[in-house]
XYZ file of C-alpha atoms in Angstrom:
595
model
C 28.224 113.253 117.925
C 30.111 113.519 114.594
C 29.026 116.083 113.030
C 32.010 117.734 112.248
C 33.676 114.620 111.017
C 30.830 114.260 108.531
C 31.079 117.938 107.377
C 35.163 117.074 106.899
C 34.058 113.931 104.581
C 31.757 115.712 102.874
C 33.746 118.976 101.872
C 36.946 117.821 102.346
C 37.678 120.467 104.735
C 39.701 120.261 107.981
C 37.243 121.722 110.626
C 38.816 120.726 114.007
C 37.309 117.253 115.108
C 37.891 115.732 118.339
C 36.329 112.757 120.375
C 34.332 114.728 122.991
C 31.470 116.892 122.430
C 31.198 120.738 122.085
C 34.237 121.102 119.799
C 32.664 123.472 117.283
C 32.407 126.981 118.763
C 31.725 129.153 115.204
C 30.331 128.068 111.886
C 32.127 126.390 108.729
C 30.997 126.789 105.315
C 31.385 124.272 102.660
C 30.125 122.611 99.341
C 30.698 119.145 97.705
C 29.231 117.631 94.814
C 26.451 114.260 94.419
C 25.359 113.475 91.273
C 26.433 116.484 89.435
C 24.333 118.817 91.573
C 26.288 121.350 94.045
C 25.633 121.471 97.287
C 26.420 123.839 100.333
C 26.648 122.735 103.468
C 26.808 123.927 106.969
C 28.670 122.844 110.142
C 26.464 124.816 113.102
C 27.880 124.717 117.426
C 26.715 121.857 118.866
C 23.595 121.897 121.528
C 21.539 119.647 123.177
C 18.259 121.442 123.463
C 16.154 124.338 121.486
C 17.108 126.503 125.154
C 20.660 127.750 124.329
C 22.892 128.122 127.672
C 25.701 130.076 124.956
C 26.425 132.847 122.447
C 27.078 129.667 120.433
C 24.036 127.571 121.279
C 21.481 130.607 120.402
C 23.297 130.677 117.055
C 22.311 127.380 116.094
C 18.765 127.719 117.675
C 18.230 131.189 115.867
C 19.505 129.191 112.367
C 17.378 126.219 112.990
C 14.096 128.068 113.858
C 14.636 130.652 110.366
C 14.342 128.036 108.127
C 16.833 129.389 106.370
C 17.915 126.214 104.532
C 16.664 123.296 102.406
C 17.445 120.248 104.378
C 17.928 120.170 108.185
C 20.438 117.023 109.299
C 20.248 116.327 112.653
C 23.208 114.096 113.748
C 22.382 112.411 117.134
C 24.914 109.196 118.868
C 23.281 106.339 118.518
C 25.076 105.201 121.783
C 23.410 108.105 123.837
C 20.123 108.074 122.580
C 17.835 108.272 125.750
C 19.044 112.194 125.920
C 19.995 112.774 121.571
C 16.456 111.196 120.894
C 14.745 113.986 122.984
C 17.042 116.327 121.283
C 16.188 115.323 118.047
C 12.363 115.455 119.075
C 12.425 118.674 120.209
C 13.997 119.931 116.919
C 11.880 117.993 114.957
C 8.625 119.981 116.701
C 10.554 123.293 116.081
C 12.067 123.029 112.901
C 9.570 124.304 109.646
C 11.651 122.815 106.990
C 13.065 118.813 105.904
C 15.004 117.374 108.293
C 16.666 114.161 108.153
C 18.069 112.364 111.553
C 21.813 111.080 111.139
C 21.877 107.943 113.547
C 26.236 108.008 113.686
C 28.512 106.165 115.773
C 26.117 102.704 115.368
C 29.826 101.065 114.907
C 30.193 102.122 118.370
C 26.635 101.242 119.241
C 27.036 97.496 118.072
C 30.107 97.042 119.870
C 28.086 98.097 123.125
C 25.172 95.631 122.306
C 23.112 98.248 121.314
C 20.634 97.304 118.264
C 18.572 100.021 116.661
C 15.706 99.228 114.239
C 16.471 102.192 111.877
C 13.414 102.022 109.407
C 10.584 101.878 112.454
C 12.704 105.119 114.509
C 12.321 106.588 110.801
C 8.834 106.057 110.397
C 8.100 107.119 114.469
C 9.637 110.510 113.792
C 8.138 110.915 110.393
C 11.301 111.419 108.878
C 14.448 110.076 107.401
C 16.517 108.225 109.725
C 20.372 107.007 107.987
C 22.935 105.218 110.268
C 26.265 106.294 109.539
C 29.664 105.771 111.070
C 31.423 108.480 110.021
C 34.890 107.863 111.302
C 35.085 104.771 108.767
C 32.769 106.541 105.913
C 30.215 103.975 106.636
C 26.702 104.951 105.347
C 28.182 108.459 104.297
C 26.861 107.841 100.940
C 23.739 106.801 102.239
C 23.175 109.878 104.090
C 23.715 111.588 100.705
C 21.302 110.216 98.891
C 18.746 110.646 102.199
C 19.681 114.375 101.435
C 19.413 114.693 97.854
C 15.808 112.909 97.680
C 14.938 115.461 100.746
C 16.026 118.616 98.999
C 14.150 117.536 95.520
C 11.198 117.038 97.452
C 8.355 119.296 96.513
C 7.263 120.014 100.240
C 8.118 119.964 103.822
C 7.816 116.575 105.702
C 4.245 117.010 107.545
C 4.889 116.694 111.357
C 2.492 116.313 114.490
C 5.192 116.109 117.056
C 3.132 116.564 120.027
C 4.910 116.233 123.323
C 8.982 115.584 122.455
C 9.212 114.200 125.574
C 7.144 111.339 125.595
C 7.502 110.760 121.767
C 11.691 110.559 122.324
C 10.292 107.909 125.246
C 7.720 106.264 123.084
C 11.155 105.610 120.402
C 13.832 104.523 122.160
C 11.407 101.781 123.974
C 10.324 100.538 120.580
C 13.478 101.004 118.605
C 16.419 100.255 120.874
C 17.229 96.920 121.676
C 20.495 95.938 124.188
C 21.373 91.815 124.039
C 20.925 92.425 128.358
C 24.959 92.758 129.193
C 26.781 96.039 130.431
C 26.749 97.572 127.350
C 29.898 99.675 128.540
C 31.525 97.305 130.767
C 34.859 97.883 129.077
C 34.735 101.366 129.334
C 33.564 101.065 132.606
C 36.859 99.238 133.788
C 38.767 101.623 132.583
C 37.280 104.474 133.888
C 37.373 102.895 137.158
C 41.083 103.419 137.153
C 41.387 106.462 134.604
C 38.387 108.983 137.032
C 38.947 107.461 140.826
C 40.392 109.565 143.656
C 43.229 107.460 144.782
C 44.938 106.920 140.862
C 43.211 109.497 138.053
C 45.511 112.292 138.770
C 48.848 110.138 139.169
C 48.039 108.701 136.130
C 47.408 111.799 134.251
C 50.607 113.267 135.468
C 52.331 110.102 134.325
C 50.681 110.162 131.110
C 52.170 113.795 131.044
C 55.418 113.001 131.801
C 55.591 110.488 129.297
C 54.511 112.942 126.703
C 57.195 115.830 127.508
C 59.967 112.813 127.918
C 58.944 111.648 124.054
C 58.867 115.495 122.866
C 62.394 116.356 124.844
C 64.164 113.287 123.200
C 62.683 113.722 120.269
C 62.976 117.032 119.051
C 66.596 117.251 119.642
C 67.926 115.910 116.872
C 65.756 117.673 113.813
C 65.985 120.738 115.979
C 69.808 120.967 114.875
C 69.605 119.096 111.435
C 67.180 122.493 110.751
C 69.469 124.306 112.021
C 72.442 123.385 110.297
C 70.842 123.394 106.689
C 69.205 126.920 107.911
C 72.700 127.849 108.721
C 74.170 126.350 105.070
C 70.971 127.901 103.609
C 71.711 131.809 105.072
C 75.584 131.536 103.946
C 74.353 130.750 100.061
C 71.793 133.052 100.312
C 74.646 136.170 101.756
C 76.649 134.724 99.203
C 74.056 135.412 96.293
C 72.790 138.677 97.590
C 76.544 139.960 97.865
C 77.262 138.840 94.381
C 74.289 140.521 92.889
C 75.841 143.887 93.958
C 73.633 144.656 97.867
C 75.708 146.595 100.614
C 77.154 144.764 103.105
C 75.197 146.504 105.820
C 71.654 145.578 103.639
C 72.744 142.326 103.631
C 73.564 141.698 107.322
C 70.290 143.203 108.263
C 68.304 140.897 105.743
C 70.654 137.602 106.606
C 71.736 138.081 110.425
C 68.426 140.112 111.169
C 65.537 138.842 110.088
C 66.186 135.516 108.379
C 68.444 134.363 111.227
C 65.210 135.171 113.673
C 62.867 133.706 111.543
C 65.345 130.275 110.806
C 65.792 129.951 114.742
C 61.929 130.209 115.731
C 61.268 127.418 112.766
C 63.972 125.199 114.124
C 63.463 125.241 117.483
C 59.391 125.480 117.250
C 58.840 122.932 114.900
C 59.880 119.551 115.831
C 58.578 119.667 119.337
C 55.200 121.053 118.350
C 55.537 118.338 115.591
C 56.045 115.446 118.395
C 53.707 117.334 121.386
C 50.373 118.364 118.944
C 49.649 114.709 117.552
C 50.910 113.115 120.735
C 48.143 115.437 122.052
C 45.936 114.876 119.791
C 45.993 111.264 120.857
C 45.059 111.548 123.606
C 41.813 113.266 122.473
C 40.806 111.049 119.594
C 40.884 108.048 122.179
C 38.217 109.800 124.518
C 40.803 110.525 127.359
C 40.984 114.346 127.421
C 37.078 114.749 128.953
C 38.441 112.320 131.499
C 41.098 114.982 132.582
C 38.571 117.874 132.970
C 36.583 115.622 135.110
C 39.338 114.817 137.196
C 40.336 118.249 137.169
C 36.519 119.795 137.677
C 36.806 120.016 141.516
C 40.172 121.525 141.033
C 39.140 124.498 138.624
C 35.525 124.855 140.496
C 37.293 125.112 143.895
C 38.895 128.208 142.382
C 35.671 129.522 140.892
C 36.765 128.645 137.312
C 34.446 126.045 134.976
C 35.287 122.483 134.422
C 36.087 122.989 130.896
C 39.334 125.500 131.437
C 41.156 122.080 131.996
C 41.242 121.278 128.550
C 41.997 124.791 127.254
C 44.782 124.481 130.116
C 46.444 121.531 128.495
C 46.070 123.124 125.262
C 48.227 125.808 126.757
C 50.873 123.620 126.992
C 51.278 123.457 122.860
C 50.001 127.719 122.203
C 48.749 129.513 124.628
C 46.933 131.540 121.280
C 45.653 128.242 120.092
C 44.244 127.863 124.156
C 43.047 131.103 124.077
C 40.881 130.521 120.536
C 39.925 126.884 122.602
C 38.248 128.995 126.003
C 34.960 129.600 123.737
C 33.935 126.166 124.328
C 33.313 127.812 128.239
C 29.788 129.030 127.933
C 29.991 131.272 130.505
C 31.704 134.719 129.223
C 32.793 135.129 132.826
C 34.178 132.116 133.257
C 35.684 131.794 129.482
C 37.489 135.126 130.035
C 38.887 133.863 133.310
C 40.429 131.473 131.847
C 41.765 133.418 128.860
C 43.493 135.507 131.097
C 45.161 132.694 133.226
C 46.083 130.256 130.441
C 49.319 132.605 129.947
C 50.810 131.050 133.043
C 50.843 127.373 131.140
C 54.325 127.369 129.424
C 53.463 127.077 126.417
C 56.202 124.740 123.648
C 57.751 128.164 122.801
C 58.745 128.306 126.029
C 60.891 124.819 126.620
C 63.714 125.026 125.211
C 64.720 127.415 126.928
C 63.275 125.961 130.017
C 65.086 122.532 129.826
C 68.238 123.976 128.326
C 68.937 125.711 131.774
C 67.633 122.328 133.998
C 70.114 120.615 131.808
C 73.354 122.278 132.699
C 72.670 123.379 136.457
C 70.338 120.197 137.512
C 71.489 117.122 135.536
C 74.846 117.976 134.435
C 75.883 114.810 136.049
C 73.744 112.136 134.479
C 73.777 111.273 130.900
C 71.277 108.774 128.567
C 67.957 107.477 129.648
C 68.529 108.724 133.280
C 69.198 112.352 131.976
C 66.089 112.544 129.598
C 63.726 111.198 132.306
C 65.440 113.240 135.247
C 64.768 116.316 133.030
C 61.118 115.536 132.161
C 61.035 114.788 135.921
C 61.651 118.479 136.570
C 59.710 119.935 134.051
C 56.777 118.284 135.027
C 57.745 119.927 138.784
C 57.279 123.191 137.743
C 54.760 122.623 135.033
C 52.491 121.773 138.046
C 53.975 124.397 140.165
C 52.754 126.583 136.846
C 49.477 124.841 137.032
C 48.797 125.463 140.565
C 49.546 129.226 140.000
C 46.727 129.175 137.227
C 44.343 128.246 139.818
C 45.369 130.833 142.335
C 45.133 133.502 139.555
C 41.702 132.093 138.680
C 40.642 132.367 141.900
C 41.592 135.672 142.164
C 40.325 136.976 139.499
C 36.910 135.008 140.328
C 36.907 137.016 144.196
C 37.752 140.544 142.411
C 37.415 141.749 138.949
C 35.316 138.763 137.653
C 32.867 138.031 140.371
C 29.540 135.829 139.831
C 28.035 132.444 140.169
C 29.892 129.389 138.777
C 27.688 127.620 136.103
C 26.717 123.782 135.987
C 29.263 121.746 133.968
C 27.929 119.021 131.866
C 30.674 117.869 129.723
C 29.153 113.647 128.063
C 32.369 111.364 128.558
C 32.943 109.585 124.674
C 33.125 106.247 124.221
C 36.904 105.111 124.070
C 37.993 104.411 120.707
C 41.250 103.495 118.936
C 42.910 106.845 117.421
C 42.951 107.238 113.655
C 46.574 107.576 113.674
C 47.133 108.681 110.046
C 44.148 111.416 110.815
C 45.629 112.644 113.557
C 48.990 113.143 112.733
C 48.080 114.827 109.421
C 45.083 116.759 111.481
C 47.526 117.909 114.087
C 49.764 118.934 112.116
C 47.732 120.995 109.228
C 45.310 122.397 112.013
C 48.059 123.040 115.289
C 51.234 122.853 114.129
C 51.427 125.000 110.671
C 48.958 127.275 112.261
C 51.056 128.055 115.126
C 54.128 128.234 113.287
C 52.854 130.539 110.375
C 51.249 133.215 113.102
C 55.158 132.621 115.413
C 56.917 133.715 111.441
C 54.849 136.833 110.983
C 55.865 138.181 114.010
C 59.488 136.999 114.348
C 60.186 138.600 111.226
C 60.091 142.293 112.332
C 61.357 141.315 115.873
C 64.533 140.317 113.681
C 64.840 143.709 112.185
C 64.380 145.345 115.781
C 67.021 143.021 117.201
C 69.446 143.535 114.626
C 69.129 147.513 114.349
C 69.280 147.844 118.411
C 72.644 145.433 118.209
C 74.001 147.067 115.232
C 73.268 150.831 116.310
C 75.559 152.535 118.500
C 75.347 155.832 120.676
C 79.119 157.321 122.209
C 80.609 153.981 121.241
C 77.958 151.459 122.688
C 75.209 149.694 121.209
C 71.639 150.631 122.036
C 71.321 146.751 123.151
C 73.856 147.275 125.844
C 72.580 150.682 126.508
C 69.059 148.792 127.571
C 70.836 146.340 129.125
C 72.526 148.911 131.384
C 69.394 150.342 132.105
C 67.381 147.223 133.366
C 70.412 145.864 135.278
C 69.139 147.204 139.232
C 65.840 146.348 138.591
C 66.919 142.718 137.285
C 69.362 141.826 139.892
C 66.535 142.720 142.708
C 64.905 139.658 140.855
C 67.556 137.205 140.824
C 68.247 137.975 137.034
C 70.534 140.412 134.705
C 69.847 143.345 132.094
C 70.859 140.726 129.670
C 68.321 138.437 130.999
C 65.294 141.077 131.341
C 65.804 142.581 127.546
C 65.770 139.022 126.132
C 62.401 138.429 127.628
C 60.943 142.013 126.205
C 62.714 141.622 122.581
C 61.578 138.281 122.682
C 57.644 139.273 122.917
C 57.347 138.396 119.770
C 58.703 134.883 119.862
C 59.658 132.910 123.309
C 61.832 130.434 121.442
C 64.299 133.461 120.720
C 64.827 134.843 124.498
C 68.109 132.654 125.035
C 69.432 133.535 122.036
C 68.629 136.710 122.210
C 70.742 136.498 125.422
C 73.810 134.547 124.240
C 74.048 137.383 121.692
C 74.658 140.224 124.396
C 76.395 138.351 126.729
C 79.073 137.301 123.370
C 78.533 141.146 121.734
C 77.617 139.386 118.730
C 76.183 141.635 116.452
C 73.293 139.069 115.432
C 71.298 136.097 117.054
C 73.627 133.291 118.409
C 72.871 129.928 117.592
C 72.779 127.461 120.675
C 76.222 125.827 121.029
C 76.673 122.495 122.848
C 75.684 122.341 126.595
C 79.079 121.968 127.814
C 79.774 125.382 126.021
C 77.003 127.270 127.101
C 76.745 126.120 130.560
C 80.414 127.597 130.676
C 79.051 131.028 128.698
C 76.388 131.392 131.341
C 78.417 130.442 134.628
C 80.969 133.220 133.197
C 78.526 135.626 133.609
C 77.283 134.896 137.049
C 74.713 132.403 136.421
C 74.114 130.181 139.438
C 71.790 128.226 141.003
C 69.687 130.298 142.236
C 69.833 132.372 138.371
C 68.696 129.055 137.266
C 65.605 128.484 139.356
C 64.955 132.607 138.894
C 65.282 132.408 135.172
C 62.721 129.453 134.662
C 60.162 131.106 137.061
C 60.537 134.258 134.933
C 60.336 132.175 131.687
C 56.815 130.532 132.791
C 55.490 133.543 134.572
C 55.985 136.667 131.928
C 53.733 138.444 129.938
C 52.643 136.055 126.989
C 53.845 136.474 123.365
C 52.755 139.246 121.017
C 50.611 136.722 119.158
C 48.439 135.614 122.606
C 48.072 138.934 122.986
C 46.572 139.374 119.550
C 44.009 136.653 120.428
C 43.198 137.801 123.638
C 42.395 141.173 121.989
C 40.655 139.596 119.350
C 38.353 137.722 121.698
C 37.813 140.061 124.069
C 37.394 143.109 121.535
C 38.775 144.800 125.058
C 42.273 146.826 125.859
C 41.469 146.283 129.538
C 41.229 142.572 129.589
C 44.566 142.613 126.998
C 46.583 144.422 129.327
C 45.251 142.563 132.210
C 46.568 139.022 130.710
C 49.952 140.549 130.377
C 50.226 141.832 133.948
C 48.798 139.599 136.065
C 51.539 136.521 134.770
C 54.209 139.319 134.523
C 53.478 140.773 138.228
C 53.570 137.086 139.303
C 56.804 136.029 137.675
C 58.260 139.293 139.235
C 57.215 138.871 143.253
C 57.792 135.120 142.812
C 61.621 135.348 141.711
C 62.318 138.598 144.296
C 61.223 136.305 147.140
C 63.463 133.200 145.598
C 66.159 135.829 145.190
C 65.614 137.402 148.735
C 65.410 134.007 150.496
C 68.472 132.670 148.980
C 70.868 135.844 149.738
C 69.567 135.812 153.611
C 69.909 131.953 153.740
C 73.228 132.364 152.249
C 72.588 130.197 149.048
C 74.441 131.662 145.939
């Protein structure tokens, strides 16, 4: 409906906006100024009647019946109006205080040859009625003014509602006019393709696969222009510290510890997430991601999950944490915490460098150029539905045993497609995703930097506790197709997934800090040196989707849940699944004979 968009151009805030309905799940405060006089203004969770279904719903119907404020706005789509008008009617009959009706999206409404007569709704509903389209700003000031004269009013409107029903009837026949044609034929067409059985899921998967091939090709080169001027960056930095008198150990632990850590997770998170979150967010502000939950709403209820967990699944695939924050659009806490406790098994874009790094060197080694990039997209969408797929089967799971009940309804209003704000969305994306994520990945990689650098650099009869821990995971690895090596990387890397193959590189070389990425025809030979195969390959990227998720998920999770249990629970069910999945590759392979 808009509403957050209009509380963004009001305040000049950045509450999350997005072209489907249901995106705000907890209140934002704000104030802005009109005509020298202060106002504060706030953005409630969207609901369509005065009978909340959510936590979030009875929020806004507990606000709206207190009175608590001077002037109500009630933002309704003026292209839905048979079901906003009775909305707006039944508010209207509850609501003891000014209210004002914001008629937005009428850009959209005129391009569907829908007419509304604005003044006679207004004086049908016995109060002010402003048309706005707030994407453009259009009527914003308008809707100002509609406020101002309503809060310097001396008394509430006077209103004999009567039946909402038949009034919200009685309105839309009088005041809504279409010129006779398919109002929606356009988006009818489309959908015809985008939501049918025989192409909406190719087409999604396509649409996917042109997103990670983009992201893959490029990220590449920023990812090491970031890294070399990190690398310059740490040398000056030694070279200062040194000068200005600090032990050589002090510095090491500050330079090779925790700046290296914190350098790598920057340069390898941050152009991906920069190319995935807008490209993402594209696909939202043009009305397309509702069309993938209801492609995907048969999949999800088949496995006793709600319709919704689709779009906190592809969220997954930029932060699982951000996914995770995303689930409490679900209204169902059963259903919401089902799929907080799957979404860990969507690899998230901490996770893919790693992941294509090793389908690089052991599965297209041999092709180079377009063919290479699209071969290795290609494969990463092969196991990020393989991934997918497992989601479900946890869901459904967890659905039969510890989360048992009846799945709700799932009523999710397909938007209007509309051309994407481009300038919005990439600054939107990345203020709101990208910074977000990246800030929350820093605070934690800075301690895991310390960790790493005191277990490499502290030794015990001659070894270093590193290879001490790598001794002692070794049998329990190699019954899972993987090393000690391997196994500590993915536990000191809890805090960060973009630091597990370095993490690796550095105890397979004895380095005494994190090793930067060399070319692929030097690491492929680093790895096949130390037994890497195949079968590693395919063991290693199953392990790297299917492990417990990073420190900060698991911060989320807790602070959504409020619950140990349900914590511990997302980190074992991915990690126990990861674990049986890559002893059965490992045990199939040695009796077929495949190294």
């Amino acid at each position: 409906m808009g509403k957050s968009t209009i509380f963004n151009s009001f305040t000049g805030m950045h509450q999350h906006t997005g072209n489907w309905t249901g995106k705000t799940v907890e209140n934002a405060m704000g104030e802005y100024t009109f005509h020298g006089r202060r106002y504060s203004i706030l953005d409630l969770p969207g609901t369509y009647s005065m009978t909340p279904s959510s936590a979030e719903e009875k929020a806004a119907c507990d606000y709206i019946y207190s009175g608590e404020y001077d002037v109500l706005v009630i933002v309704i789509d003026a292209v839905c109006l048979e079901r906003n008008l009775n909305f707006a009617a039944d508010i209207l009959s509850s609501s003891p205080s000014r209210a004002i009706v914001c008629l937005n999206l009428i850009d959209e409404a005129k391009k569907k040859g829908i007419s509304v007569d604005v003044d006679k709704m207004s004086e049908m509903l016995g109060v002010p009625v402003t048309a706005t389209a707030a994407r453009n700003g259009k009527g914003l000031d308008r809707l100002k003014f509609s406020i101002e004269s309503a809060a310097e009013s001396d008394a509430p409107e006077k209103r004999v509602i009567g039946d909402p029903g038949a009034l919200a009837a009685q309105v839309l026949s009088a005041c809504c006019k279409t010129n006779g044609k398919a109002a929606d034929l356009t988006d009818r067409r489309i959908d015809k393709a985008l939501l049918s059985k025989r192409f909406g899921i190719p087409i999604m998967l396509l649409l996917l696969l042109g997103i990670f091939w983009i992201t893959i090709v490029g990220a590449n080169y920023p990812s090491q222009l970031l890294s070399g001027l990190f690398s310059k960056g740490g040398g000056v930095l030694k070279e200062l510290l040194l000068g200005a008198g600090a032990s050589e150990r002090l510095v090491s632990l500050l330079i090779d510890g925790v700046y290296t850590t914190l350098t790598w997770v920057v340069s390898v998170m941050l152009p991906p997430m920069a190319i995935f979150f807008p490209l993402f967010t594209l696909l939202e502000d043009s009305g397309y991601l509702p069309r993938i939950a209801f492609n995907l709403d048969s999949c999800f209820r088949c496995a006793g999950a709600h319709g919704k967990q689709s779009l906190t699944t592809a969220m997954g695939f930029g932060c699982n944490a951000c996914a995770v924050t995303g689930c409490r659009i679900i209204d169902s806490p059963r259903e919401r915490l089902i799929a907080m406790l799957t979404n860990s098994f969507i690899p998230c874009n901490g996770r893919f460098p790693m992941i294509i790094s090793v389908i690089t060197i052991f599965f297209c080694s041999a092709l180079s150029g377009v063919g290479s990039s699209l071969a290795k997209a290609s494969i990463l969408l092969l196991f990020i539905v393989i991934a997918v797929l497992m989601s479900l089967a946890a869901s459904k799971l967890l659905s039969k045993t510890a989360l048992k009940g009846q799945r709700s309804s799932f009523v999710l209003e397909l938007p209007p497609y509309r051309k994407p704000q481009i300038g919005k969305v990439i600054v939107r994306s990345i203020f709101d995703r990208t910074l977000f994520v990246l800030l929350r990945a820093v605070v934690v990689a800075a301690p895991a930097g310390l960790v790493i650098w005191l277990l490499a650099n502290v030794s015990v009869g001659g070894i270093s506790l590193i290879s001490h821990f790598t001794e002692l995971l070794d049998p329990f690895a190699s019954l899972i197709g993987l090393d000690g090596a391997i196994l500590a990387a993915f536990i000191l890397g809890f805090p960060a997934n973009e630091i597990v193959l370095p993490i690796t590189l550095m105890i397979y070389m004895q380095d005494l800090t994190l090793t930067e990425l060399p070319d692929v025809t030097s690491l492929s030979a680093i790895l096949s040196s130390h037994g890497w195969t195949p079968v590693t390959a395919v063991c290693v990227i199953v392990f790297s989707m299917f492990h417990f998720p990073c420190s900060t998920t698991c911060l989320t999770i807790y602070k959504e849940t409020k619950s140990v249990k349900w914590t511990l629970l997302s980190i074992a069910l991915p990690f126990v699944t990861g674990t049986l999945l890559c002893a059965v590759i490992n045990a199939v392979c040695f009796i077929a004979g495949i190294a």
